[in-house]
């Protein structure tokens, strides 16, 4: 059995110092590694009044740099809001920095504010999500590929460098309903 921790880095309106909170989360990850924990995960939300950090891959990079064995991951990246090639490259960079310790948790998202901020129609989130999972896998394949979907058109792309993990960093899919659990079982790695 493996054990991990999840940290939201939320900064409730109690006068807390957000940079200090980030330092504490990094120290918490170091202590978790020393105590034998296997992983540490961070989520993504936007415009939350509690200070929830919007860029989990950046905090994962800081934790990866401060640890040696702890897996770092996202729980979850709001995939419909991200360009899949940019995200694939960012994950590759983190995979290199962490020496193969990254797990990519992705989800559909559910908060209207997140979608409004990026000009993405919430009604398109399932189609966007499914296309982007396919594109991530293709970006990490080490091969040139083209993709022709409803929302993305990609021609003759070969993403470099390759990820450290083979065949690629694991993609975990968040699910909170039977239909999303089926989707996770079909297109996710865990």
PDB file of C-alpha atoms in Angstrom:
ATOM      1  CA  UNK A   1       0.000   0.000   0.000  1.00  0.00           C
ATOM      2  CA  UNK A   2       1.194   3.518  -0.818  1.00  0.00           C
ATOM      3  CA  UNK A   3       0.374   6.731   1.010  1.00  0.00           C
ATOM      4  CA  UNK A   4       0.385  10.279  -0.265  1.00  0.00           C
ATOM      5  CA  UNK A   5      -0.666  13.734   0.813  1.00  0.00           C
ATOM      6  CA  UNK A   6      -2.843  16.344  -0.878  1.00  0.00           C
ATOM      7  CA  UNK A   7      -2.267  20.027  -0.268  1.00  0.00           C
ATOM      8  CA  UNK A   8      -4.550  22.775  -1.536  1.00  0.00           C
ATOM      9  CA  UNK A   9      -2.340  25.670  -0.386  1.00  0.00           C
ATOM     10  CA  UNK A  10      -5.567  27.562   0.192  1.00  0.00           C
ATOM     11  CA  UNK A  11      -5.061  30.801   2.076  1.00  0.00           C
ATOM     12  CA  UNK A  12      -8.301  31.453   3.954  1.00  0.00           C
ATOM     13  CA  UNK A  13      -8.981  35.122   4.670  1.00  0.00           C
ATOM     14  CA  UNK A  14      -7.405  34.975   8.134  1.00  0.00           C
ATOM     15  CA  UNK A  15      -4.468  37.228   7.373  1.00  0.00           C
ATOM     16  CA  UNK A  16      -2.118  34.366   6.528  1.00  0.00           C
ATOM     17  CA  UNK A  17       0.975  35.056   4.471  1.00  0.00           C
ATOM     18  CA  UNK A  18       0.702  33.100   1.206  1.00  0.00           C
ATOM     19  CA  UNK A  19       4.483  32.927   0.530  1.00  0.00           C
ATOM     20  CA  UNK A  20       4.915  31.493   4.043  1.00  0.00           C
ATOM     21  CA  UNK A  21       2.146  28.966   3.314  1.00  0.00           C
ATOM     22  CA  UNK A  22       4.021  27.840   0.192  1.00  0.00           C
ATOM     23  CA  UNK A  23       7.239  27.442   2.201  1.00  0.00           C
ATOM     24  CA  UNK A  24       5.325  25.354   4.738  1.00  0.00           C
ATOM     25  CA  UNK A  25       3.880  23.125   2.014  1.00  0.00           C
ATOM     26  CA  UNK A  26       7.360  22.476   0.614  1.00  0.00           C
ATOM     27  CA  UNK A  27       8.603  21.630   4.119  1.00  0.00           C
ATOM     28  CA  UNK A  28       5.542  19.414   4.635  1.00  0.00           C
ATOM     29  CA  UNK A  29       6.524  17.511   1.483  1.00  0.00           C
ATOM     30  CA  UNK A  30      10.104  17.071   2.753  1.00  0.00           C
ATOM     31  CA  UNK A  31       8.777  15.734   6.055  1.00  0.00           C
ATOM     32  CA  UNK A  32       6.319  13.446   4.246  1.00  0.00           C
ATOM     33  CA  UNK A  33       9.196  11.999   2.231  1.00  0.00           C
ATOM     34  CA  UNK A  34      11.249  11.452   5.404  1.00  0.00           C
ATOM     35  CA  UNK A  35       8.249   9.732   7.018  1.00  0.00           C
ATOM     36  CA  UNK A  36       7.956   7.310   4.102  1.00  0.00           C
ATOM     37  CA  UNK A  37       5.073   8.846   2.170  1.00  0.00           C
ATOM     38  CA  UNK A  38       5.102   8.107  -1.552  1.00  0.00           C
ATOM     39  CA  UNK A  39       3.489  11.147  -3.149  1.00  0.00           C
ATOM     40  CA  UNK A  40       2.261  14.704  -2.828  1.00  0.00           C
ATOM     41  CA  UNK A  41      -0.540  16.173  -4.971  1.00  0.00           C
ATOM     42  CA  UNK A  42      -1.754  19.699  -5.714  1.00  0.00           C
ATOM     43  CA  UNK A  43      -4.955  20.989  -7.325  1.00  0.00           C
ATOM     44  CA  UNK A  44      -5.934  23.877  -9.574  1.00  0.00           C
ATOM     45  CA  UNK A  45      -8.642  26.520  -9.265  1.00  0.00           C
ATOM     46  CA  UNK A  46      -8.843  30.114 -10.404  1.00  0.00           C
ATOM     47  CA  UNK A  47     -10.136  33.319  -8.794  1.00  0.00           C
ATOM     48  CA  UNK A  48     -11.000  31.577  -5.517  1.00  0.00           C
ATOM     49  CA  UNK A  49     -11.218  34.020  -2.621  1.00  0.00           C
ATOM     50  CA  UNK A  50      -9.273  31.616  -0.403  1.00  0.00           C
ATOM     51  CA  UNK A  51      -6.080  32.029  -2.421  1.00  0.00           C
ATOM     52  CA  UNK A  52      -6.082  28.547  -3.967  1.00  0.00           C
ATOM     53  CA  UNK A  53      -3.041  28.520  -6.245  1.00  0.00           C
ATOM     54  CA  UNK A  54      -3.836  28.308  -9.978  1.00  0.00           C
ATOM     55  CA  UNK A  55      -0.615  26.616 -11.195  1.00  0.00           C
ATOM     56  CA  UNK A  56      -0.079  23.179  -9.644  1.00  0.00           C
ATOM     57  CA  UNK A  57       2.806  22.246 -11.956  1.00  0.00           C
ATOM     58  CA  UNK A  58       4.855  25.144 -10.603  1.00  0.00           C
ATOM     59  CA  UNK A  59       4.407  24.069  -6.982  1.00  0.00           C
ATOM     60  CA  UNK A  60       5.107  20.460  -8.057  1.00  0.00           C
ATOM     61  CA  UNK A  61       8.400  21.674  -9.533  1.00  0.00           C
ATOM     62  CA  UNK A  62       9.362  23.358  -6.255  1.00  0.00           C
ATOM     63  CA  UNK A  63       8.509  20.195  -4.303  1.00  0.00           C
ATOM     64  CA  UNK A  64      10.384  17.979  -6.782  1.00  0.00           C
ATOM     65  CA  UNK A  65      13.472  20.174  -6.410  1.00  0.00           C
ATOM     66  CA  UNK A  66      13.262  19.875  -2.601  1.00  0.00           C
ATOM     67  CA  UNK A  67      12.818  16.069  -2.508  1.00  0.00           C
ATOM     68  CA  UNK A  68      14.450  13.010  -4.052  1.00  0.00           C
ATOM     69  CA  UNK A  69      11.959  10.130  -3.925  1.00  0.00           C
ATOM     70  CA  UNK A  70       8.522  11.687  -3.385  1.00  0.00           C
ATOM     71  CA  UNK A  71       6.291  11.524  -6.478  1.00  0.00           C
ATOM     72  CA  UNK A  72       4.676  14.850  -7.305  1.00  0.00           C
ATOM     73  CA  UNK A  73       1.354  15.167  -9.034  1.00  0.00           C
ATOM     74  CA  UNK A  74      -1.674  17.195  -9.889  1.00  0.00           C
ATOM     75  CA  UNK A  75      -5.095  16.522  -8.476  1.00  0.00           C
ATOM     76  CA  UNK A  76      -6.282  17.836 -10.814  1.00  0.00           C
ATOM     77  CA  UNK A  77      -5.267  20.048 -13.713  1.00  0.00           C
ATOM     78  CA  UNK A  78      -8.424  21.470 -15.280  1.00  0.00           C
ATOM     79  CA  UNK A  79      -7.586  20.053 -18.688  1.00  0.00           C
ATOM     80  CA  UNK A  80     -10.215  21.866 -20.794  1.00  0.00           C
ATOM     81  CA  UNK A  81      -8.563  25.181 -19.828  1.00  0.00           C
ATOM     82  CA  UNK A  82      -5.058  24.314 -21.077  1.00  0.00           C
ATOM     83  CA  UNK A  83      -3.468  24.120 -24.506  1.00  0.00           C
ATOM     84  CA  UNK A  84      -2.454  20.455 -24.747  1.00  0.00           C
ATOM     85  CA  UNK A  85       0.926  20.992 -26.448  1.00  0.00           C
ATOM     86  CA  UNK A  86       2.001  23.628 -23.920  1.00  0.00           C
ATOM     87  CA  UNK A  87       0.843  21.381 -21.070  1.00  0.00           C
ATOM     88  CA  UNK A  88       2.659  18.377 -22.558  1.00  0.00           C
ATOM     89  CA  UNK A  89       5.890  20.387 -22.722  1.00  0.00           C
ATOM     90  CA  UNK A  90       5.475  21.673 -19.159  1.00  0.00           C
ATOM     91  CA  UNK A  91       4.921  18.127 -17.894  1.00  0.00           C
ATOM     92  CA  UNK A  92       8.008  16.918 -19.788  1.00  0.00           C
ATOM     93  CA  UNK A  93      10.044  19.666 -18.121  1.00  0.00           C
ATOM     94  CA  UNK A  94       8.758  18.622 -14.690  1.00  0.00           C
ATOM     95  CA  UNK A  95       9.388  14.963 -15.524  1.00  0.00           C
ATOM     96  CA  UNK A  96      13.011  15.839 -16.319  1.00  0.00           C
ATOM     97  CA  UNK A  97      13.468  17.983 -13.188  1.00  0.00           C
ATOM     98  CA  UNK A  98      11.895  15.297 -10.990  1.00  0.00           C
ATOM     99  CA  UNK A  99      13.819  12.498 -12.730  1.00  0.00           C
ATOM    100  CA  UNK A 100      10.610  10.685 -13.603  1.00  0.00           C
ATOM    101  CA  UNK A 101       8.520  11.339 -10.482  1.00  0.00           C
ATOM    102  CA  UNK A 102       5.487  13.146 -11.934  1.00  0.00           C
ATOM    103  CA  UNK A 103       1.889  11.906 -12.123  1.00  0.00           C
ATOM    104  CA  UNK A 104      -0.540  13.985 -14.177  1.00  0.00           C
ATOM    105  CA  UNK A 105      -4.018  14.092 -12.681  1.00  0.00           C
ATOM    106  CA  UNK A 106      -6.527  15.766 -14.979  1.00  0.00           C
ATOM    107  CA  UNK A 107     -10.198  16.583 -14.650  1.00  0.00           C
ATOM    108  CA  UNK A 108     -13.091  18.248 -16.433  1.00  0.00           C
ATOM    109  CA  UNK A 109     -13.565  21.105 -13.979  1.00  0.00           C
ATOM    110  CA  UNK A 110     -16.883  22.182 -12.525  1.00  0.00           C
ATOM    111  CA  UNK A 111     -16.688  25.844 -11.507  1.00  0.00           C
ATOM    112  CA  UNK A 112     -18.176  28.371 -13.931  1.00  0.00           C
ATOM    113  CA  UNK A 113     -15.648  31.008 -12.843  1.00  0.00           C
ATOM    114  CA  UNK A 114     -12.730  28.854 -14.010  1.00  0.00           C
ATOM    115  CA  UNK A 115     -14.195  28.529 -17.503  1.00  0.00           C
ATOM    116  CA  UNK A 116     -15.271  32.187 -17.779  1.00  0.00           C
ATOM    117  CA  UNK A 117     -11.751  33.333 -16.903  1.00  0.00           C
ATOM    118  CA  UNK A 118     -10.321  31.468 -19.891  1.00  0.00           C
ATOM    119  CA  UNK A 119     -13.165  32.066 -22.336  1.00  0.00           C
ATOM    120  CA  UNK A 120     -13.906  28.346 -22.574  1.00  0.00           C
ATOM    121  CA  UNK A 121     -17.482  27.123 -22.904  1.00  0.00           C
ATOM    122  CA  UNK A 122     -18.278  24.804 -20.037  1.00  0.00           C
ATOM    123  CA  UNK A 123     -20.596  22.917 -22.410  1.00  0.00           C
ATOM    124  CA  UNK A 124     -17.523  21.922 -24.497  1.00  0.00           C
ATOM    125  CA  UNK A 125     -15.523  20.561 -21.575  1.00  0.00           C
ATOM    126  CA  UNK A 126     -16.061  16.823 -22.232  1.00  0.00           C
ATOM    127  CA  UNK A 127     -15.108  17.066 -25.926  1.00  0.00           C
ATOM    128  CA  UNK A 128     -12.123  19.275 -25.086  1.00  0.00           C
ATOM    129  CA  UNK A 129     -11.028  16.931 -22.318  1.00  0.00           C
ATOM    130  CA  UNK A 130     -11.127  13.799 -24.473  1.00  0.00           C
ATOM    131  CA  UNK A 131      -9.268  15.474 -27.363  1.00  0.00           C
ATOM    132  CA  UNK A 132      -6.608  16.842 -25.044  1.00  0.00           C
ATOM    133  CA  UNK A 133      -5.920  13.478 -23.396  1.00  0.00           C
ATOM    134  CA  UNK A 134      -5.298  12.033 -26.878  1.00  0.00           C
ATOM    135  CA  UNK A 135      -3.025  14.945 -27.786  1.00  0.00           C
ATOM    136  CA  UNK A 136      -1.019  14.644 -24.541  1.00  0.00           C
ATOM    137  CA  UNK A 137      -0.343  10.981 -25.274  1.00  0.00           C
ATOM    138  CA  UNK A 138       0.685  11.801 -28.846  1.00  0.00           C
ATOM    139  CA  UNK A 139       2.990  14.597 -27.654  1.00  0.00           C
ATOM    140  CA  UNK A 140       4.719  12.155 -25.305  1.00  0.00           C
ATOM    141  CA  UNK A 141       4.996   9.339 -27.877  1.00  0.00           C
ATOM    142  CA  UNK A 142       8.352  10.401 -29.276  1.00  0.00           C
ATOM    143  CA  UNK A 143       6.834  10.278 -32.763  1.00  0.00           C
ATOM    144  CA  UNK A 144       5.627  12.892 -35.206  1.00  0.00           C
ATOM    145  CA  UNK A 145       1.839  13.091 -35.240  1.00  0.00           C
ATOM    146  CA  UNK A 146      -1.109  14.988 -36.639  1.00  0.00           C
ATOM    147  CA  UNK A 147      -4.446  15.440 -34.910  1.00  0.00           C
ATOM    148  CA  UNK A 148      -7.738  16.533 -36.445  1.00  0.00           C
ATOM    149  CA  UNK A 149     -10.503  16.999 -33.906  1.00  0.00           C
ATOM    150  CA  UNK A 150     -13.449  19.300 -33.428  1.00  0.00           C
ATOM    151  CA  UNK A 151     -11.440  21.724 -31.264  1.00  0.00           C
ATOM    152  CA  UNK A 152      -7.793  21.107 -32.211  1.00  0.00           C
ATOM    153  CA  UNK A 153      -5.955  20.855 -35.518  1.00  0.00           C
ATOM    154  CA  UNK A 154      -2.301  19.822 -35.293  1.00  0.00           C
ATOM    155  CA  UNK A 155      -0.094  19.014 -38.282  1.00  0.00           C
ATOM    156  CA  UNK A 156       3.164  17.071 -38.292  1.00  0.00           C
ATOM    157  CA  UNK A 157       4.258  17.821 -34.736  1.00  0.00           C
ATOM    158  CA  UNK A 158       7.136  16.103 -32.930  1.00  0.00           C
ATOM    159  CA  UNK A 159       7.477  17.306 -29.334  1.00  0.00           C
ATOM    160  CA  UNK A 160      10.984  17.290 -27.877  1.00  0.00           C
ATOM    161  CA  UNK A 161      12.559  16.397 -25.519  1.00  0.00           C
ATOM    162  CA  UNK A 162      10.956  13.092 -24.610  1.00  0.00           C
ATOM    163  CA  UNK A 163       9.648  12.495 -21.093  1.00  0.00           C
ATOM    164  CA  UNK A 164      11.836  10.502 -18.700  1.00  0.00           C
ATOM    165  CA  UNK A 165       9.052   8.013 -17.865  1.00  0.00           C
ATOM    166  CA  UNK A 166       8.203   5.422 -20.483  1.00  0.00           C
ATOM    167  CA  UNK A 167       5.948   5.315 -22.272  1.00  0.00           C
ATOM    168  CA  UNK A 168       4.974   8.637 -20.610  1.00  0.00           C
ATOM    169  CA  UNK A 169       4.044  10.117 -17.238  1.00  0.00           C
ATOM    170  CA  UNK A 170       0.916   8.385 -15.941  1.00  0.00           C
ATOM    171  CA  UNK A 171      -2.372  10.157 -16.598  1.00  0.00           C
ATOM    172  CA  UNK A 172      -4.837   9.856 -13.726  1.00  0.00           C
ATOM    173  CA  UNK A 173      -8.356  11.056 -14.378  1.00  0.00           C
ATOM    174  CA  UNK A 174     -10.556  12.573 -11.717  1.00  0.00           C
ATOM    175  CA  UNK A 175     -14.085  11.203 -11.629  1.00  0.00           C
ATOM    176  CA  UNK A 176     -17.069  12.025  -9.466  1.00  0.00           C
ATOM    177  CA  UNK A 177     -19.917  10.359 -11.352  1.00  0.00           C
ATOM    178  CA  UNK A 178     -20.458   6.954 -12.990  1.00  0.00           C
ATOM    179  CA  UNK A 179     -20.033   8.357 -16.517  1.00  0.00           C
ATOM    180  CA  UNK A 180     -16.726   9.995 -15.572  1.00  0.00           C
ATOM    181  CA  UNK A 181     -15.542   6.823 -13.854  1.00  0.00           C
ATOM    182  CA  UNK A 182     -16.176   4.957 -17.119  1.00  0.00           C
ATOM    183  CA  UNK A 183     -14.252   7.650 -19.016  1.00  0.00           C
ATOM    184  CA  UNK A 184     -11.377   7.376 -16.542  1.00  0.00           C
ATOM    185  CA  UNK A 185     -11.305   3.601 -16.950  1.00  0.00           C
ATOM    186  CA  UNK A 186     -11.293   3.930 -20.730  1.00  0.00           C
ATOM    187  CA  UNK A 187      -8.748   6.696 -21.357  1.00  0.00           C
ATOM    188  CA  UNK A 188      -6.793   7.035 -18.100  1.00  0.00           C
ATOM    189  CA  UNK A 189      -3.812   5.147 -16.740  1.00  0.00           C
ATOM    190  CA  UNK A 190      -5.289   4.831 -13.240  1.00  0.00           C
TER     191      UNK A 190
END
